[in-house]
Amino acid sequence: ATRYRTKAGRLKKPFIKVEDITRYYRPFYHQFDCYPEINYHGPNPCSPFDVEKKNKSGDKQNKGKTRSKHHEMSCSEKNRRMERKIMETLKEKKKRGYCECCTVKYDDLKAHLKSEQHKTFSQSTEFNVVDQITSQFDCDFEEFPKVKMKRVKCSV
Amino acid sequence: GYPAEIKMDIDRLYEAVPQLSKMFLIEDKIGEGTFSSVYLASAQLKSGLIEKFALKHLIPTSHPVRIAAELQCLAIAGGQDNVMGVKSCFRKDDHVVIVMPYLEHVSFLDLLGSMRLEEVCKYMFNLLKALRRIHHFGIIHRDIKPSNFLYNGHLKKYALVDFGLAQGTPDTEINLLKVVKTEEQQGSGSRCKPTTSSGNKVFHTITINKPLAQQTTGKQPIKRPGPLLQPKHGKEEYLNLSTQRSVFGERSLNVCCAGYFEGLGIKPGKSMKTTDIASRKIITAKRKISTKGTTSGLVRKPTICPSHLTCDCFMTDKVCNVCLSRRQQVAPRAGTPGFRAPEVLMKCPQQTSAIDMWSAGVVFLSLLSARYPFFKASDDLTALTQIMTIRGSKETLQAAKSFGKTVLCSKESPALDLRTLCERLRGTDSMRKKTFNQNIEVLNCSHLNQGILCNSDFKSIERSPDTKGWDRVPDLAYDLLDKLLDLNPATRITAEKALQHPFFEGL
């Protein structure tokens, strides 16, 4: 019994709870709406843990008929679309971030890079550690103007 | 607008690092991540040869020490045994471009559908060779996954890439990774050392004062975790403690900090997803405070629940304001969801190169089951539960105990037979039975009865292109998979040992 008022709650099933045996740290847990299950029937190469929300609605339309090639298409297409979506959001988010050099968060990458603080850092001796390693590489590139010409041609 | 956008990016790169235009013809942008963009370029060497190169342009907010550590990994461990090397590096101010040999490669999804068993065997052998190499130098890669292991089937070439998340072992030969390691040790467990205990000069130069940034755990970072992706504003006031911290803590440790929580009661069906990302240094500071029994100002109701108190919730389905008010344990978790080892998911502070071996096991699991990504989870505990449905809940609990964690799961799941699992997922289960029985009739071969494949069988696989060998996967493949997906990091197979596994006999 402690002098302190304790408020306890029971985790709602299904759940998982992990705690360090030292009991020094906060336990962490997750209560599932949908407990992970292996789905053997999803088309290759979809994850067996793919929650088939879309497929379910598709099944309803098809009255639960066999998974056709159409399904496989939609799955990989879904994956690709997801990937693209992630890339897009990443691109958006890219403007916001954290600068390790200045140790500040920024909302606009471009603006931050132009800031006095960052400019000062980027021109400082902090980068000596990079240059020191770089100086060990032997640079056997040919400086040729031909390449430049090509580039101009390419970009036209 | 796609090619025009790339052209603009290329022009901007030439502008940022003008030296490049003297030597490189940048042809295309071939990759874009949160922390870098990769371009394909060609250049002429002094020998007269024209070669292709990959130019990795790092985000200008990267800390020089982190950049240097990545370069050091490439320079020291790279260029051999399927580890990507470095050709050169160009810098202008904060713009750094790493020049690497270019290896044209196939996407993993395309590989999955076409690879023969024999090719999978070679792929794994070569991945393990790269891992043996980096582990020999005390590098933990932390982000082993197919997109970081380039494969060119025609050239029979492989390359492990991207040391942007790498971490050093205590005895690492990569000096600059020791800086990272120092930080890890600082954050781990009770062996908290004061900042000044480090004799590392670089370490001190990169230690700075900074307010905290945080992120919800619900959204998993694709790569280097930390506030770089989604700095979450608004809750900062609780954590806005100015303390010494390091740049490495920001990225290589995606740390959850339980500085506060909303209310004390448990809302059914709603887990606490709003755990925040903080640095180890902050946690270190909090720990010092809380062990002294004073209020930290970080906990909303600090007077009710000093964190050294124990409660009756341990190993039960309960949580209370006492246990929930304790500080969160700090452990590195940088990497990609779905490839994190159980000890990473359970926040084990001492992580070894065994975490890379687990990830290699997940790659192998994908190859054998023809599913990619195999695990698909939006948070660490869902990922852990998915692992448990494959490897067994009892087995996971037992392994967790070995590294100091207790797991309580409301659902029990048996460990699955890996062969059955993979064959069902690949869709070769029925096919195998059929051909297996046929083979038994034709050849009364003892090793076939055991399901073990020998070199002569590989030849017969080549003769049956329809199945690509998937009707006769040897037991040895699943034995190796079992050893890579060992839930206990202490007993998990090492790269060195895995290369000697009989599955690779003859290679």
XYZ file of C-alpha atoms in Angstrom:
663
model
C 0.000 0.000 0.000
C 1.324 3.383 -0.921
C 0.466 6.799 0.274
C -0.046 7.754 -3.290
C -3.361 7.558 -4.997
C -3.034 4.976 -7.716
C -5.270 4.809 -10.686
C -5.024 1.590 -12.605
C -6.610 0.351 -15.759
C -6.911 -2.986 -17.449
C -5.758 -3.272 -21.024
C -8.420 -4.110 -23.515
C -7.908 -7.399 -25.328
C -6.251 -8.169 -27.608
C -3.148 -6.419 -26.398
C 0.589 -6.760 -26.043
C 2.608 -5.259 -23.238
C 6.372 -5.085 -22.931
C 8.284 -4.037 -19.867
C 11.907 -3.995 -18.829
C 12.553 -6.497 -16.046
C 14.284 -3.846 -13.995
C 10.870 -2.142 -13.739
C 12.686 1.168 -13.945
C 11.020 2.146 -17.168
C 7.578 2.792 -18.408
C 5.881 -0.298 -19.828
C 4.737 0.052 -23.404
C 1.737 -1.639 -24.862
C -0.546 -1.798 -27.826
C -4.244 -2.593 -27.897
C -5.327 -3.995 -31.212
C -8.447 -3.262 -33.150
C -7.357 -6.028 -35.401
C -4.872 -8.600 -34.117
C -2.270 -9.517 -36.757
C -3.085 -12.701 -38.582
C -1.410 -14.423 -41.478
C -3.364 -14.184 -44.664
C -2.332 -17.049 -46.929
C -4.776 -16.104 -49.631
C -3.520 -12.691 -50.581
C -1.859 -12.575 -53.976
C 1.939 -12.582 -54.351
C 3.903 -10.532 -53.509
C 1.599 -8.845 -50.983
C 2.506 -9.025 -47.325
C 0.701 -11.809 -45.486
C -0.143 -9.137 -42.927
C -1.793 -6.876 -45.433
C -5.114 -5.898 -43.985
C -7.342 -6.532 -46.922
C -9.839 -3.773 -46.541
C -9.955 -3.078 -50.223
C -10.034 -6.724 -51.154
C -12.906 -7.322 -48.783
C -15.023 -4.731 -50.480
C -13.865 -6.199 -53.762
C -14.924 -9.618 -52.599
C -18.315 -8.300 -51.783
C -18.619 -7.031 -55.283
C -17.419 -10.288 -56.706
C -19.520 -12.208 -54.210
C -16.354 -13.658 -52.746
C -15.245 -15.234 -55.971
C -11.766 -16.461 -56.750
C -8.867 -14.101 -56.744
C -8.254 -13.355 -60.347
C -5.302 -11.784 -62.056
C -7.253 -8.612 -61.765
C -6.761 -8.826 -58.039
C -3.038 -9.324 -58.318
C -2.831 -6.303 -60.516
C -4.729 -4.167 -58.114
C -2.475 -5.305 -55.278
C 0.825 -4.425 -56.888
C -0.768 -1.319 -58.258
C -1.913 -0.459 -54.771
C 1.628 -0.957 -53.540
C 3.036 1.236 -56.236
C 0.456 3.890 -55.566
C 1.272 3.701 -51.875
C 4.974 4.082 -52.619
C 4.313 7.075 -54.785
C 2.107 8.571 -52.110
C 4.842 8.101 -49.514
C 7.352 9.705 -51.850
C 5.026 12.627 -52.402
C 4.379 13.173 -48.731
C 8.082 12.849 -48.082
C 8.728 15.501 -50.644
C 6.230 17.777 -48.985
C 7.571 17.038 -45.566
C 11.099 17.470 -46.811
C 10.737 21.176 -46.602
C 10.133 20.853 -42.897
C 12.724 19.229 -40.763
C 15.547 19.400 -38.327
C 18.999 20.779 -39.000
C 21.712 18.752 -37.283
C 24.237 21.494 -37.864
C 22.292 24.316 -36.267
C 20.258 21.986 -34.060
C 17.067 23.744 -34.910
C 13.819 22.720 -36.415
C 12.830 24.498 -39.578
C 9.596 24.815 -41.489
C 11.191 25.769 -44.747
C 14.409 24.047 -45.757
C 15.395 26.639 -48.350
C 14.865 29.511 -45.961
C 16.829 27.761 -43.251
C 19.766 27.048 -45.543
C 19.890 30.759 -46.334
C 19.776 31.770 -42.690
C 22.749 33.475 -41.116
C 23.218 30.712 -38.584
C 23.340 27.938 -41.144
C 25.509 29.893 -43.553
C 28.014 30.550 -40.805
C 28.118 26.868 -39.946
C 28.443 25.749 -43.548
C 31.476 27.980 -44.040
C 33.094 27.018 -40.758
C 35.876 24.593 -39.959
C 33.269 22.064 -38.835
C 33.590 20.462 -42.244
C 37.305 19.795 -41.822
C 36.435 16.308 -40.661
C 34.834 15.655 -44.057
C 37.659 17.275 -46.043
C 40.248 15.285 -44.179
C 38.724 12.030 -45.375
C 38.036 13.373 -48.855
C 41.678 14.377 -49.275
C 42.638 10.721 -49.016
C 40.765 9.807 -52.190
C 42.806 10.078 -55.316
C 40.865 11.915 -57.893
C 41.626 10.431 -61.292
C 38.826 12.090 -63.182
C 39.591 13.756 -66.439
C 38.335 17.290 -66.662
C 36.972 17.364 -70.127
C 34.992 20.032 -71.828
C 33.393 17.442 -74.100
C 31.164 16.339 -71.285
C 29.977 19.842 -70.709
C 29.145 20.223 -74.360
C 27.191 17.017 -74.224
C 25.277 18.242 -71.261
C 24.211 21.391 -73.003
C 23.139 19.311 -75.959
C 21.197 17.008 -73.700
C 19.349 19.721 -71.958
C 18.126 21.399 -75.114
C 6.452 17.612 -65.169
C 8.532 14.599 -64.067
C 11.565 14.890 -66.365
C 11.554 18.676 -66.144
C 11.633 18.424 -62.380
C 14.610 16.084 -62.521
C 16.373 18.385 -64.933
C 15.868 21.219 -62.495
C 17.265 19.125 -59.653
C 20.300 18.283 -61.767
C 20.891 21.922 -62.607
C 20.600 22.848 -58.956
C 23.163 20.214 -58.040
C 25.629 21.575 -60.623
C 25.029 24.984 -59.125
C 25.493 23.859 -55.541
C 28.709 21.978 -56.240
C 30.211 23.630 -59.340
C 33.247 21.303 -59.457
C 30.907 18.555 -60.634
C 30.262 20.196 -63.978
C 33.921 19.935 -64.880
C 33.973 16.177 -64.598
C 30.513 14.727 -64.614
C 27.693 14.442 -67.002
C 24.756 13.969 -64.716
C 22.208 11.974 -66.625
C 19.392 11.174 -64.271
C 18.112 11.208 -60.752
C 17.854 7.612 -59.625
C 16.875 7.871 -56.000
C 15.425 10.194 -53.472
C 15.251 9.678 -49.756
C 14.722 11.883 -46.767
C 18.403 12.482 -46.279
C 19.843 12.248 -49.746
C 19.251 12.188 -53.465
C 21.176 9.926 -55.801
C 22.078 10.775 -59.374
C 23.503 8.760 -62.224
C 26.483 10.379 -63.896
C 29.295 9.467 -66.225
C 32.845 10.658 -66.144
C 36.086 9.993 -67.934
C 38.983 8.629 -65.954
C 42.606 9.639 -66.584
C 43.011 6.194 -68.120
C 40.579 7.248 -70.806
C 37.799 4.959 -69.702
C 34.352 6.433 -69.351
C 32.570 5.051 -66.344
C 29.227 5.477 -64.666
C 28.965 6.737 -61.137
C 26.319 7.229 -58.513
C 26.424 10.692 -56.990
C 24.867 10.842 -53.562
C 23.942 14.372 -52.617
C 23.381 14.587 -48.873
C 20.825 16.920 -47.410
C 22.768 20.080 -46.407
C 21.417 19.841 -42.863
C 23.495 16.691 -42.244
C 26.109 17.095 -39.558
C 29.690 16.929 -40.892
C 30.606 14.216 -38.397
C 27.778 12.048 -39.633
C 28.842 12.616 -43.224
C 32.437 11.818 -42.341
C 31.375 8.627 -40.555
C 29.510 7.466 -43.640
C 32.547 8.233 -45.795
C 34.784 6.374 -43.391
C 32.575 3.276 -43.537
C 32.692 3.323 -47.348
C 36.426 4.012 -47.458
C 37.530 1.454 -44.883
C 35.041 -1.386 -45.224
C 33.829 -0.714 -48.747
C 35.100 -1.683 -52.152
C 35.366 -5.356 -51.242
C 33.176 -8.354 -50.527
C 30.020 -6.806 -51.937
C 30.280 -3.656 -49.875
C 29.916 -0.453 -51.831
C 33.069 1.602 -51.983
C 33.712 5.262 -52.509
C 35.467 6.835 -55.450
C 35.578 10.435 -54.424
C 33.783 13.162 -52.573
C 33.059 16.757 -53.479
C 32.027 19.556 -51.210
C 31.105 23.164 -51.406
C 30.092 24.580 -48.047
C 27.277 22.422 -46.709
C 26.724 20.554 -49.978
C 28.471 17.212 -49.982
C 28.368 14.760 -52.864
C 29.713 11.241 -52.426
C 30.843 9.618 -55.663
C 30.459 5.853 -55.824
C 30.775 3.297 -58.618
C 27.408 2.745 -60.238
C 25.866 -0.694 -60.211
C 22.828 -1.116 -62.360
C 20.360 -3.243 -60.477
C 16.942 -4.832 -60.587
C 14.144 -3.971 -58.216
C 13.532 -6.553 -55.534
C 9.897 -6.989 -56.488
C 10.937 -7.935 -60.002
C 13.534 -10.306 -58.586
C 11.030 -12.031 -56.335
C 8.910 -13.153 -59.199
C 11.754 -14.466 -61.310
C 14.477 -15.835 -59.057
C 15.378 -19.482 -59.098
C 16.132 -21.174 -55.803
C 19.759 -21.432 -56.795
C 19.877 -17.698 -57.428
C 18.299 -17.022 -54.034
C 20.992 -19.164 -52.466
C 23.697 -17.083 -54.149
C 21.952 -13.833 -53.296
C 21.888 -14.717 -49.600
C 25.481 -15.928 -49.700
C 26.595 -12.611 -51.143
C 24.521 -10.566 -48.704
C 26.089 -12.491 -45.830
C 29.541 -11.904 -47.297
C 28.892 -8.157 -47.176
C 27.650 -8.445 -43.614
C 30.693 -10.437 -42.535
C 32.839 -7.695 -43.995
C 31.164 -4.771 -42.228
C 30.744 -6.650 -38.954
C 34.440 -7.439 -39.048
C 35.035 -3.688 -38.919
C 32.577 -3.234 -36.111
C 29.919 -1.585 -38.215
C 26.281 -2.244 -37.487
C 24.473 -1.212 -40.636
C 21.015 -0.905 -39.015
C 19.154 -0.721 -42.294
C 19.660 -4.039 -44.036
C 16.874 -4.471 -46.580
C 16.601 -5.311 -50.253
C 16.732 -1.705 -51.453
C 20.104 -1.306 -49.742
C 21.536 -4.440 -51.338
C 21.960 -3.893 -55.028
C 21.973 -6.907 -57.309
C 22.861 -7.231 -60.927
C 22.069 -10.727 -62.163
C 23.871 -10.344 -65.477
C 27.109 -9.095 -64.004
C 26.700 -11.326 -60.933
C 27.508 -8.290 -58.868
C 26.184 -7.260 -55.495
C 26.628 -4.146 -53.386
C 25.584 -3.270 -49.870
C 24.955 0.460 -49.733
C 23.974 3.317 -47.419
C 25.848 3.753 -44.171
C 23.763 6.742 -43.246
C 22.343 4.939 -40.214
C 25.389 2.922 -39.273
C 26.404 2.510 -35.685
C 29.668 1.253 -34.249
C 30.258 -1.703 -31.973
C 32.305 -0.947 -28.827
C 35.445 -2.086 -30.638
C 34.677 -0.613 -34.033
C 37.534 0.176 -36.372
C 35.625 3.114 -37.780
C 36.811 5.964 -35.566
C 33.983 8.306 -36.305
C 31.410 5.661 -35.421
C 32.894 5.622 -31.954
C 31.379 9.030 -31.562
C 28.014 7.490 -32.204
C 28.795 4.637 -29.868
C 29.751 6.967 -27.076
C 26.332 8.410 -27.396
C 24.637 5.036 -27.307
C 26.404 4.090 -24.156
C 25.419 7.319 -22.607
C 21.812 6.669 -23.246
C 21.744 3.052 -22.284
C 20.414 1.781 -19.050
C 21.834 2.846 -15.763
C 25.394 2.997 -16.983
C 24.900 6.631 -17.595
C 28.157 8.460 -17.913
C 28.600 12.160 -17.663
C 29.359 13.890 -20.910
C 32.838 14.699 -19.817
C 33.820 11.056 -19.478
C 34.329 10.917 -23.194
C 37.814 11.808 -24.305
C 36.642 12.197 -27.831
C 37.296 15.613 -29.174
C 34.797 15.384 -31.980
C 32.150 14.355 -29.566
C 32.506 17.528 -27.606
C 32.396 19.701 -30.634
C 29.103 18.260 -31.675
C 27.468 18.433 -28.314
C 25.160 21.350 -28.191
C 22.220 22.906 -26.502
C 18.905 22.440 -28.063
C 15.241 22.286 -27.294
C 13.487 19.061 -27.985
C 11.732 17.959 -31.033
C 9.355 15.132 -31.192
C 7.308 12.904 -33.352
C 4.433 10.528 -32.965
C 5.247 6.866 -33.029
C 2.178 6.154 -35.079
C 3.881 7.295 -38.220
C 6.954 5.285 -38.898
C 9.953 6.952 -40.387
C 11.043 5.537 -43.681
C 14.656 5.924 -42.855
C 16.637 7.891 -40.350
C 14.115 8.511 -37.682
C 13.758 11.628 -35.691
C 12.134 14.964 -36.039
C 13.525 15.361 -39.521
C 10.417 13.817 -40.868
C 7.575 15.150 -38.850
C 8.427 17.611 -36.190
C 5.313 17.872 -34.126
C 4.633 21.186 -32.654
C 2.376 22.026 -29.808
C 3.393 19.608 -27.119
C 6.800 21.019 -26.852
C 6.233 22.982 -23.720
C 6.356 19.840 -21.639
C 9.683 18.842 -23.005
C 11.206 22.141 -23.736
C 14.182 21.516 -21.541
C 17.417 22.869 -22.779
C 19.988 20.220 -22.194
C 23.172 18.981 -23.745
C 22.518 16.628 -26.542
C 24.173 15.362 -29.634
C 23.285 15.463 -33.272
C 23.593 11.727 -33.413
C 20.901 11.302 -30.898
C 18.531 13.059 -33.190
C 18.846 10.710 -36.060
C 20.286 7.446 -35.002
C 18.053 7.167 -32.028
C 14.391 7.472 -32.455
C 13.645 7.739 -28.869
C 10.302 7.736 -27.226
C 9.994 9.918 -24.224
C 7.207 9.533 -21.779
C 7.597 12.983 -20.442
C 3.902 13.319 -19.985
C 0.745 11.514 -20.776
C -2.800 12.487 -21.235
C -4.659 11.626 -18.100
C -4.080 8.533 -16.090
C -7.017 6.361 -16.958
C -6.853 3.885 -19.763
C -9.067 4.628 -22.651
C -10.281 1.344 -24.002
C -9.282 0.641 -27.542
C -6.999 3.586 -27.632
C -3.374 3.060 -26.958
C -1.035 5.847 -26.113
C 0.163 6.717 -29.507
C 1.315 10.134 -28.589
C 4.628 9.152 -27.151
C 7.177 11.667 -28.105
C 10.575 11.495 -29.580
C 13.243 12.979 -27.427
C 16.936 12.721 -27.217
C 18.841 10.522 -24.894
C 20.381 13.476 -23.252
C 17.048 14.728 -22.149
C 16.226 11.385 -20.754
C 19.522 11.251 -19.008
C 18.713 14.544 -17.399
C 15.275 13.353 -16.413
C 16.668 10.199 -14.926
C 19.037 12.146 -12.777
C 16.210 14.271 -11.597
C 13.783 11.489 -10.943
C 16.205 9.310 -9.034
C 16.774 12.190 -6.728
C 13.077 12.144 -6.166
C 12.537 15.700 -7.204
C 10.005 16.809 -9.703
C 11.292 17.239 -13.181
C 8.686 19.553 -14.482
C 8.221 17.138 -17.320
C 5.621 14.990 -15.696
C 2.243 16.533 -15.498
C 1.404 15.334 -12.041
C 4.810 14.689 -10.641
C 3.734 14.657 -7.051
C 1.525 11.603 -7.321
C 3.984 9.238 -8.783
C 7.701 9.366 -8.176
C 9.095 7.022 -10.765
C 11.145 4.848 -8.471
C 7.995 3.348 -7.022
C 6.972 -0.089 -8.078
C 3.403 -1.131 -8.624
C 1.444 -4.324 -8.995
C 1.052 -4.059 -12.718
C 4.263 -5.895 -13.566
C 3.502 -8.854 -15.807
C -0.229 -8.263 -15.599
C -2.728 -6.760 -18.007
C -2.828 -3.637 -15.884
C -1.147 -0.276 -16.097
C -1.406 2.503 -13.593
C -0.269 6.021 -12.942
C 2.790 4.707 -11.139
C 4.275 2.567 -13.896
C 3.107 4.868 -16.657
C 4.815 7.822 -15.091
C 8.231 6.221 -15.276
C 10.607 7.445 -17.910
C 10.671 5.576 -21.167
C 13.634 3.414 -21.862
C 15.971 4.719 -24.475
C 17.260 2.470 -27.186
C 18.342 2.901 -30.777
C 15.683 2.025 -33.280
C 16.840 3.649 -36.496
C 16.045 1.515 -39.478
C 13.115 0.413 -41.556
C 9.885 -0.955 -40.089
C 9.473 -4.624 -40.830
C 13.206 -5.283 -40.686
C 13.742 -4.413 -37.038
C 14.870 -7.268 -34.805
C 12.752 -8.146 -31.754
C 15.341 -6.650 -29.391
C 15.098 -3.373 -31.313
C 11.304 -3.454 -31.184
C 11.454 -4.128 -27.442
C 13.889 -1.260 -26.826
C 16.832 -3.283 -25.730
C 19.577 -0.683 -25.207
C 22.457 -3.031 -25.973
C 22.192 -3.852 -29.627
C 24.782 -5.745 -31.598
C 25.504 -6.669 -35.177
C 22.937 -9.435 -34.607
C 20.266 -6.895 -35.564
C 21.623 -6.938 -39.131
C 21.465 -10.727 -39.143
C 17.779 -10.599 -38.227
C 17.162 -8.188 -41.094
C 18.996 -10.554 -43.434
C 16.648 -13.265 -42.161
C 13.654 -11.115 -43.068
C 15.099 -10.700 -46.569
C 15.521 -14.482 -46.799
C 11.960 -14.973 -45.554
C 10.754 -12.717 -48.356
C 12.750 -14.658 -50.911
C 11.487 -18.037 -49.741
C 7.852 -16.986 -49.382
C 7.800 -14.641 -52.395
C 6.224 -11.928 -50.252
C 7.580 -8.422 -50.009
C 7.374 -6.597 -47.765
C 6.841 -9.577 -45.493
C 6.032 -7.687 -42.313
C 3.766 -4.708 -42.610
C 3.216 -2.741 -39.460
C 2.659 0.872 -38.591
C 4.207 0.608 -35.139
C 6.854 -1.420 -33.339
C 4.512 -3.509 -31.224
C 2.379 -4.502 -34.185
C 5.603 -5.523 -35.896
C 6.549 -7.549 -32.820
C 3.160 -9.238 -32.768
C 3.524 -10.166 -36.421
C 6.869 -11.750 -35.597
C 5.187 -13.642 -32.768
C 2.561 -15.089 -35.102
C 5.412 -16.544 -37.164
C 7.954 -17.484 -34.513
C 5.605 -18.225 -31.641
C 4.507 -16.205 -28.633
C 6.046 -18.511 -26.008
C 9.322 -18.533 -27.875
C 9.320 -14.750 -28.106
C 8.605 -14.385 -24.390
C 11.451 -16.709 -23.549
C 13.913 -14.911 -25.804
C 12.801 -11.544 -24.460
C 13.621 -12.720 -20.952
C 17.181 -13.386 -22.060
C 17.620 -9.715 -22.906
C 15.753 -8.369 -19.957
C 12.218 -7.854 -21.213
C 8.901 -9.269 -20.172
C 6.209 -9.637 -22.762
C 2.577 -10.184 -21.991
C 0.318 -10.959 -24.879
C -3.383 -11.636 -24.591
C -3.259 -14.087 -27.458
C -1.080 -17.148 -27.768
C 0.252 -18.167 -31.110
C 2.263 -21.278 -31.900
C 5.582 -21.164 -33.715
C 5.009 -22.031 -37.335
C 6.907 -24.511 -39.404
C 8.910 -22.264 -41.706
C 8.719 -24.605 -44.677
C 4.960 -24.933 -44.483
C 4.595 -21.194 -44.035
C 6.808 -20.278 -46.970
C 5.405 -22.901 -49.306
C 1.838 -21.919 -48.554
C 2.629 -18.277 -49.111
C 4.581 -18.951 -52.271
C 1.898 -21.309 -53.489
C 4.272 -24.204 -54.058
C 2.895 -26.433 -51.299
C 0.688 -28.575 -53.514
C 3.224 -28.605 -56.304
C 5.927 -29.862 -53.997
C 3.889 -32.779 -52.722
C 3.237 -33.916 -56.243
C 6.785 -33.719 -57.524
C 8.149 -35.053 -54.276
C 6.103 -38.214 -54.611
C 7.080 -38.572 -58.244
C 10.712 -38.245 -57.341
C 10.413 -40.843 -54.655
C 9.075 -43.249 -57.214
C 11.731 -42.515 -59.784
C 14.792 -42.188 -57.602
C 14.992 -43.912 -54.312
C 17.470 -41.395 -53.079
C 18.083 -41.130 -49.353
C 18.833 -37.436 -49.260
C 15.616 -36.695 -51.038
C 13.734 -38.534 -48.355
C 15.275 -36.203 -45.871
C 14.383 -33.325 -48.090
C 17.986 -32.279 -48.310
C 19.245 -30.982 -51.578
C 22.719 -31.805 -52.790
C 24.668 -30.385 -55.711
C 23.373 -32.939 -58.170
C 19.867 -31.832 -57.313
C 20.712 -28.265 -58.208
C 21.468 -29.533 -61.684
C 18.091 -31.151 -61.923
C 16.557 -27.864 -60.810
C 18.166 -26.180 -63.757
C 16.618 -28.772 -65.964
C 13.143 -27.958 -64.703
C 12.755 -24.258 -65.456
C 9.046 -24.299 -64.759
C 9.433 -24.665 -61.023
C 12.805 -22.914 -60.737
C 13.613 -25.316 -57.958
C 10.806 -24.156 -55.720
C 9.301 -27.630 -55.610
C 12.396 -28.912 -53.884
C 13.613 -26.395 -51.353
C 16.073 -28.204 -49.098
C 15.527 -28.392 -45.348
C 18.854 -26.633 -45.033
C 17.313 -23.433 -46.376
C 14.743 -23.390 -43.599
C 17.368 -24.379 -41.062
C 19.390 -21.311 -41.998
C 16.274 -19.148 -41.968
C 15.496 -20.440 -38.484
C 18.982 -19.468 -37.315
C 18.783 -15.990 -38.827
C 15.353 -15.412 -37.344
C 16.571 -16.557 -33.930
C 14.583 -14.492 -31.457
C 17.537 -14.416 -29.101
C 20.250 -12.065 -30.373
C 22.879 -13.827 -28.268
C 22.409 -17.137 -30.062
C 21.464 -15.765 -33.481
C 23.833 -16.934 -36.195
C 26.657 -14.580 -37.153
C 27.540 -13.717 -40.746
C 30.773 -15.673 -40.431
C 28.938 -18.800 -39.256
C 26.097 -18.396 -41.702
C 28.535 -18.448 -44.617
C 29.714 -21.850 -43.398
C 26.167 -23.175 -43.244
C 25.720 -26.338 -45.348
C 23.006 -24.578 -47.350
C 25.867 -22.823 -49.119
C 27.928 -25.931 -49.698
C 29.682 -25.723 -53.017
C 29.569 -21.943 -53.266
